[in-house]
Amino acid sequence: MSGFAASKAEYSGNFTVNFKKAFQGISEVSENHKEYTLPSPGTKIAVWAHMGGYSGKALNPDEVEKLRNFVKDGGILVLYASTPTNAFPKGKTQFDLSPAVPVLGAKAYAYGNWKSTVQPKGTEIFGSDAEKYNIFAGQARRPGLGKLDGLTVLFGTPDTADLGVMRIGKGAVIYTGTDPKDPVYAEALAKLVTILLDEKELDRLFPLQKSNGAVLMEGKKLHLAIATGGQKTILPDILAQSLGKDSFTPVEDVDQILIHVGETPYVKSLGLDFQSLHPFGYYMICRDGRNIVLAGKNRAGTNYAVNDFLKRFAGYRAYPGGKLYEIIPKQDALKLPAKFEFREEPSIKSYNLVFTNNGDFARNPRMTCMATHALSELVPPAKYGKTHPEYFPLIGGKRRLPDDKGKFAGPWNPCMSHGDLEKLVEEYADDYFKKHPDNFGLPLGVNDGGGDCQCEKCVAELNRTGNQYARFYNLAARVLAKKYPEKVVSFIAYGRTASAVPRGVKMENNILVEVINWGSVNAYERMEQWKKIGVRHFGLYDYIYSAGSGYVTPRYFPHTIGNAWKENHKKYSIETMWLEFYPSSYVFESPRQYVLDELAWNINADIGVLLKDYFRNVYAEAAEPMEKFFNHLEEVYSRKPDALVPMNDWKRPKQMKEFTFGDLEQLDAFLAEAKKRVKNPDAAKRLALLEKYYGLTRLHIENSICSNELEKIQKVTSDSECRKIVELVKRGYAAAAGAEHYTMTPEEEKLIFLPGGYTKDNSLARWKKMSTLHPTALLEINVDPALGKVTEYLKTKGKNIAEFYAKAADSAGQEAARAAFLTQSYVQTDREEQNLVRNPSFEEVSGKHESLAASDHTPFQASFWSTWCFPSSVTRFFINKEAAHSGKQSASIGELQIGGAIISYVKLEPKCRYRLSFWVRRNRGDEGFGCGQLGIRFQGKSGWLDQGSAVSVVYPPECENKWVRLDTTFTAPDEPATALLIFGAPRQAEGVWTAFDDVSLVKIFDPNQAGVKKK
Ligand SMILES: [Zn+2]
């Protein structure tokens, strides 16, 4: 220890006196400075201590490096309290010390009240004196260093240092939150300095980090490090899990690979072309076999780069569906090529998948062009509400204007029939592109929900071209072309007034039309029509809702939709996609969405390769049978006549139409094979969950197949057919009961239904509330007609009907099946059929009404009937004297913009069964929105008993100019309830109507009536 007394110590700052006292036995003062001064040659200890405002300058990066070299060569640097904030360059805030990390080993200056305790390293150094030396323990608010990145805490908390040491090369930095005026603490500091000056002790207590050997490059194991100062991402966490190492801090004097995340100084030094890069594009580069660049043009792009790097080189996968589908392969070292260079940009320039929990791995979202709902931005109500009423829509003969706060009561679109449009477009474009310079589209899509101007000129425009806004879009495009020639006008072809391809209009070539995929014509055929009138830029707005959100079937169609994307991307160069996903579960959705997300980034990716990758990673040994299982699901899906419009069967039973009993057998067999093969515990867990979920969907499908089979029956001609029908009815009800009473453990439910999407409360209970897909209701539509045919057959053969059904009822299994069988004998009994619908043929218009069932219902002209329509849109209800099935008139719905219905309320008795019949007629055929449908909903004492019509009857095309009789049967809820008979209509133009007449609702079964045996 000799010679320490001669160590030269140099002091900077106005608060050094107590340090000098503390260190007088181990050093001699060589120099004093008022301002922070780099130590001169020969100095061993540098103490920087300042209190209060500092008038000098902070070090520049060069000086920081020199100071670091002083320590690296064996110096001891002591820093006091807030001195680091004065001495070093700072980051974004006063507390941000990240530029000084190489010296401090901490990113932040801290000030607060944390509880100071002796940390393990403190005990190791000071032994039994440690508690005594920690004078911070009883202190109140005080300074310290936080966000540690190399600094070892002696006193403090694991995350915040009161006293800490940062080893650098042959020397060390000491940070102390207080000065040594307390003799006890002075003794501690002197001891610490003495120890750190001893090379052997320094090495023993603060060993230099060695290579983690986490990279294998060209056959050599190297240290893998993440450069300091980069963007915070998942990189260190995933690498740690994959490689089993806990630190990726750069280490000096070892061979290392340094990963630069975001625009670090090294990345800047490469001079990469970020200017021309897509806003969400990124670089993955290694040019020198030592430095790797993962950097996007924006922060999201950097996250995408990190995910892509992990995907390519670490085997990392974060398939849609959360942690359960995250795969982090374990390995000793990351194998990296010495050179690689990727400049990544997406095929689909603007991509939004809403709502999903799978962002960065899917490289979603990347919105650079919005085409939806923004047209009202053209005339800000606050700016023009008072001065320019003519900019706003004329609806029902009145200008709709904003209130005093500039707010509107409902959705609206501007009037397009005044002279200021060019000026307004220019103003809007200037404002928009100033705020969103990276976006390439000026959003001018109509809003969601009507509110279009009905002034004479606007209506004339709609009548002339079929699209109220097309010629305005041309005008906007011409304005844009002058000032923003590289941008486009973007809009969604949506709603009654803006979706039609305009007649007699040639569209400008700087227009992007986002086409919705809904209805009888698929999006790509619509693109063709727009292309013919000059449109050169396209977007796709599609709907891929999941099982649990209006679907009980798996939604699996990666080839069908993926190949359509590929083909049509080539044909129409689709530039934007907005996809409504709304997942409630990812169990079936995950592989399809993985493929679609990958294609949206790289449209040339191979679907087969992507799927192989998915199934191998997710289902391990069971990959092959699981791929077959899913392929079979897609095979069934592809039988749909409108498979390219994935949303056409949303909430509708036709989503199950293509399944057969044979399909279920096939699927069961693949699943059984998968279970036999699977070994990997994670894969087995995923498989078990899929099986659980599939069990539920399978019951719905089985029920639907029974219903469809019953529907096919034309005429019954043999006893064996009677038996077959009875068996189908029983099987159908058994499946329905299975689905209605399906259970999952809380753990299963939590993993199958993930929070997020449209609603947070995705659950089995919510699944069961999907009323329009309610299995019993779907079955009953076809049970009664089929059994009716059995009854007819029994009658013609002179058989005993009551006996036949009593026997069927005895073996029914389910109460509902029993009721269905006994209905047949019940309707044969002597009884008076009473029509429960009041004013059933709309002849009475005396204005008698009852209290309304819902606040948004309105009394109709015909007594005891009411109406409902979508707010701030047009729906015309009227008594139709042109058409009557009986009497002099019928009830009709005329022009209808969004939605509306004529409604009757009928009281029901619990568990009784009813038959509804009515006549319908339309004066036009299907105009692209179907022919409309009737729905039945139930209200009980506590309010609605369902979430939509469980029972519905679709009007067939035959009702064009001809009265058609339709009927359906249903079972009343278990409690006293009111049925709402809701006669709807499709969207209809002026002059089109749908008429209803002779509505009848009769009871066809009553479990309490005599003659009905109870089980
Ligand atoms: Zn107008």
GROMACS .gro file of C-alpha atoms in nm, residues 66-252:
model
  187
   66LYS     CA    1  -1.120   1.212  -2.250
   67LEU     CA    2  -1.255   1.194  -1.897
   68ARG     CA    3  -1.351   0.834  -1.959
   69ASN     CA    4  -0.997   0.763  -2.081
   70PHE     CA    5  -0.858   0.910  -1.759
   71VAL     CA    6  -1.058   0.650  -1.563
   72LYS     CA    7  -0.987   0.374  -1.813
   73ASP     CA    8  -0.613   0.427  -1.764
   74GLY     CA    9  -0.643   0.375  -1.388
   75GLY     CA   10  -0.786   0.699  -1.250
   76ILE     CA   11  -1.048   0.732  -0.977
   77LEU     CA   12  -1.320   0.990  -1.049
   78VAL     CA   13  -1.543   1.095  -0.761
   79LEU     CA   14  -1.870   1.269  -0.850
   80TYR     CA   15  -2.089   1.439  -0.596
   81ALA     CA   16  -2.472   1.468  -0.579
   82SER     CA   17  -2.605   1.686  -0.865
   83THR     CA   18  -2.261   1.746  -1.015
   84PRO     CA   19  -2.332   1.510  -1.309
   85THR     CA   20  -2.619   1.733  -1.423
   86ASN     CA   21  -2.384   2.030  -1.445
   87ALA     CA   22  -2.081   1.851  -1.576
   88PHE     CA   23  -2.220   1.638  -1.859
   89PRO     CA   24  -2.425   1.697  -2.173
   90LYS     CA   25  -2.790   1.609  -2.117
   91GLY     CA   26  -3.061   1.433  -2.319
   92LYS     CA   27  -3.424   1.534  -2.354
   93THR     CA   28  -3.479   1.667  -2.000
   94GLN     CA   29  -3.281   1.811  -1.707
   95PHE     CA   30  -3.277   1.463  -1.553
   96ASP     CA   31  -3.176   1.277  -1.869
   97LEU     CA   32  -2.808   1.185  -1.842
   98SER     CA   33  -2.807   0.923  -2.115
   99PRO     CA   34  -2.528   1.096  -2.315
  100ALA     CA   35  -2.304   1.041  -2.008
  101VAL     CA   36  -2.379   0.669  -1.971
  102PRO     CA   37  -2.025   0.563  -2.074
  103VAL     CA   38  -1.888   0.745  -1.768
  104LEU     CA   39  -2.176   0.728  -1.518
  105GLY     CA   40  -2.321   0.386  -1.592
  106ALA     CA   41  -2.662   0.545  -1.531
  107LYS     CA   42  -2.908   0.724  -1.756
  108ALA     CA   43  -3.088   0.950  -1.509
  109TYR     CA   44  -3.033   1.192  -1.226
  110ALA     CA   45  -3.277   1.104  -0.950
  111TYR     CA   46  -3.415   1.307  -0.666
  112GLY     CA   47  -3.650   1.157  -0.410
  113ASN     CA   48  -3.726   0.966  -0.098
  114TRP     CA   49  -3.629   0.608  -0.173
  115LYS     CA   50  -3.538   0.378   0.116
  116SER     CA   51  -3.162   0.334   0.123
  117THR     CA   52  -3.026  -0.004   0.226
  118VAL     CA   53  -2.687  -0.170   0.205
  119GLN     CA   54  -2.671  -0.364  -0.122
  120PRO     CA   55  -2.475  -0.693  -0.154
  121LYS     CA   56  -2.168  -0.519  -0.301
  122GLY     CA   57  -2.170  -0.275  -0.007
  123THR     CA   58  -2.157  -0.566   0.238
  124GLU     CA   59  -1.881  -0.735   0.040
  125ILE     CA   60  -1.665  -0.423   0.053
  126PHE     CA   61  -1.735  -0.285   0.402
  127GLY     CA   62  -1.831  -0.603   0.591
  128SER     CA   63  -1.980  -0.539   0.934
  129ASP     CA   64  -1.918  -0.162   0.905
  130ALA     CA   65  -2.154  -0.131   0.609
  131GLU     CA   66  -2.468  -0.051   0.811
  132LYS     CA   67  -2.280   0.215   1.006
  133TYR     CA   68  -2.139   0.370   0.687
  134ASN     CA   69  -2.476   0.392   0.515
  135ILE     CA   70  -2.568   0.733   0.646
  136PHE     CA   71  -2.833   0.764   0.372
  137ALA     CA   72  -3.060   0.518   0.552
  138GLY     CA   73  -3.227   0.777   0.772
  139GLN     CA   74  -3.217   1.068   0.522
  140ALA     CA   75  -3.518   1.236   0.359
  141ARG     CA   76  -3.530   1.372   0.003
  142ARG     CA   77  -3.190   1.360  -0.163
  143PRO     CA   78  -3.011   1.318  -0.498
  144GLY     CA   79  -2.897   0.994  -0.659
  145LEU     CA   80  -2.851   0.817  -0.993
  146GLY     CA   81  -3.119   0.601  -1.155
  147LYS     CA   82  -3.187   0.404  -1.478
  148LEU     CA   83  -2.867   0.213  -1.412
  149ASP     CA   84  -2.663   0.089  -1.705
  150GLY     CA   85  -2.337  -0.045  -1.559
  151LEU     CA   86  -2.318   0.131  -1.221
  152THR     CA   87  -2.305  -0.103  -0.918
  153VAL     CA   88  -2.497   0.019  -0.613
  154LEU     CA   89  -2.331  -0.006  -0.271
  155PHE     CA   90  -2.592   0.195  -0.078
  156GLY     CA   91  -2.940   0.269  -0.214
  157THR     CA   92  -3.193   0.045  -0.382
  158PRO     CA   93  -3.128  -0.209  -0.659
  159ASP     CA   94  -3.238   0.063  -0.907
  160THR     CA   95  -3.109   0.385  -0.752
  161ALA     CA   96  -2.766   0.464  -0.616
  162ASP     CA   97  -2.677   0.677  -0.313
  163LEU     CA   98  -2.327   0.540  -0.334
  164GLY     CA   99  -2.220   0.350  -0.644
  165VAL     CA  100  -1.916   0.237  -0.842
  166MET     CA  101  -1.875   0.216  -1.219
  167ARG     CA  102  -1.574   0.013  -1.331
  168ILE     CA  103  -1.407   0.138  -1.647
  169GLY     CA  104  -1.084  -0.025  -1.768
  170LYS     CA  105  -0.819  -0.004  -1.496
  171GLY     CA  106  -1.003   0.256  -1.293
  172ALA     CA  107  -1.344   0.342  -1.152
  173VAL     CA  108  -1.597   0.619  -1.102
  174ILE     CA  109  -1.748   0.672  -0.758
  175TYR     CA  110  -2.082   0.844  -0.731
  176THR     CA  111  -2.182   0.973  -0.390
  177GLY     CA  112  -2.511   1.143  -0.312
  178THR     CA  113  -2.361   1.341  -0.023
  179ASP     CA  114  -2.026   1.490   0.074
  180PRO     CA  115  -1.815   1.338   0.355
  181LYS     CA  116  -1.871   1.603   0.623
  182ASP     CA  117  -1.979   1.320   0.857
  183PRO     CA  118  -1.652   1.160   0.979
  184VAL     CA  119  -1.806   0.812   0.963
  185TYR     CA  120  -1.892   0.856   0.596
  186ALA     CA  121  -1.552   1.018   0.533
  187GLU     CA  122  -1.392   0.701   0.664
  188ALA     CA  123  -1.608   0.490   0.431
  189LEU     CA  124  -1.520   0.696   0.123
  190ALA     CA  125  -1.149   0.691   0.203
  191LYS     CA  126  -1.164   0.313   0.245
  192LEU     CA  127  -1.345   0.276  -0.085
  193VAL     CA  128  -1.092   0.489  -0.274
  194THR     CA  129  -0.806   0.297  -0.120
  195ILE     CA  130  -0.957  -0.035  -0.225
  196LEU     CA  131  -1.026   0.080  -0.580
  197LEU     CA  132  -0.670   0.202  -0.619
  198ASP     CA  133  -0.554  -0.155  -0.556
  199GLU     CA  134  -0.565  -0.326  -0.897
  200LYS     CA  135  -0.616  -0.672  -0.751
  201GLU     CA  136  -0.899  -0.563  -0.526
  202LEU     CA  137  -1.057  -0.371  -0.813
  203ASP     CA  138  -1.051  -0.681  -1.031
  204ARG     CA  139  -1.185  -0.902  -0.755
  205LEU     CA  140  -1.472  -0.674  -0.658
  206PHE     CA  141  -1.558  -0.526  -0.999
  207PRO     CA  142  -1.439  -0.774  -1.260
  208LEU     CA  143  -1.434  -0.645  -1.614
  209GLN     CA  144  -1.714  -0.790  -1.817
  210LYS     CA  145  -1.608  -1.069  -2.046
  211SER     CA  146  -1.745  -1.166  -2.382
  212ASN     CA  147  -2.089  -1.330  -2.360
  213GLY     CA  148  -2.003  -1.534  -2.669
  214ALA     CA  149  -2.362  -1.494  -2.783
  215VAL     CA  150  -2.287  -1.458  -3.154
  216LEU     CA  151  -2.146  -1.708  -3.394
  217MET     CA  152  -2.008  -1.534  -3.701
  218GLU     CA  153  -1.783  -1.702  -3.955
  219GLY     CA  154  -1.716  -1.984  -3.710
  220LYS     CA  155  -1.606  -1.750  -3.427
  221LYS     CA  156  -1.792  -1.681  -3.104
  222LEU     CA  157  -1.811  -1.309  -3.033
  223HIS     CA  158  -1.960  -1.081  -2.772
  224LEU     CA  159  -2.310  -0.963  -2.861
  225ALA     CA  160  -2.393  -0.612  -2.748
  226ILE     CA  161  -2.657  -0.349  -2.802
  227ALA     CA  162  -2.511  -0.003  -2.853
  228THR     CA  163  -2.607   0.248  -2.585
  229GLY     CA  164  -2.828   0.542  -2.667
  230GLY     CA  165  -3.053   0.354  -2.909
  231GLN     CA  166  -3.432   0.310  -2.911
  232LYS     CA  167  -3.578   0.092  -2.638
  233THR     CA  168  -3.727  -0.220  -2.798
  234ILE     CA  169  -3.796  -0.586  -2.725
  235LEU     CA  170  -3.448  -0.677  -2.852
  236PRO     CA  171  -3.262  -0.727  -2.518
  237ASP     CA  172  -3.554  -0.912  -2.364
  238ILE     CA  173  -3.602  -1.157  -2.650
  239LEU     CA  174  -3.227  -1.210  -2.693
  240ALA     CA  175  -3.197  -1.279  -2.321
  241GLN     CA  176  -3.473  -1.541  -2.335
  242SER     CA  177  -3.335  -1.699  -2.649
  243LEU     CA  178  -2.965  -1.703  -2.559
  244GLY     CA  179  -2.984  -1.738  -2.182
  245LYS     CA  180  -2.762  -1.431  -2.129
  246ASP     CA  181  -2.864  -1.140  -1.915
  247SER     CA  182  -2.640  -0.863  -2.039
  248PHE     CA  183  -2.581  -0.719  -2.382
  249THR     CA  184  -2.379  -0.423  -2.261
  250PRO     CA  185  -2.084  -0.331  -2.483
  251VAL     CA  186  -1.753  -0.451  -2.348
  252GLU     CA  187  -1.420  -0.298  -2.424
   0.00000   0.00000   0.00000
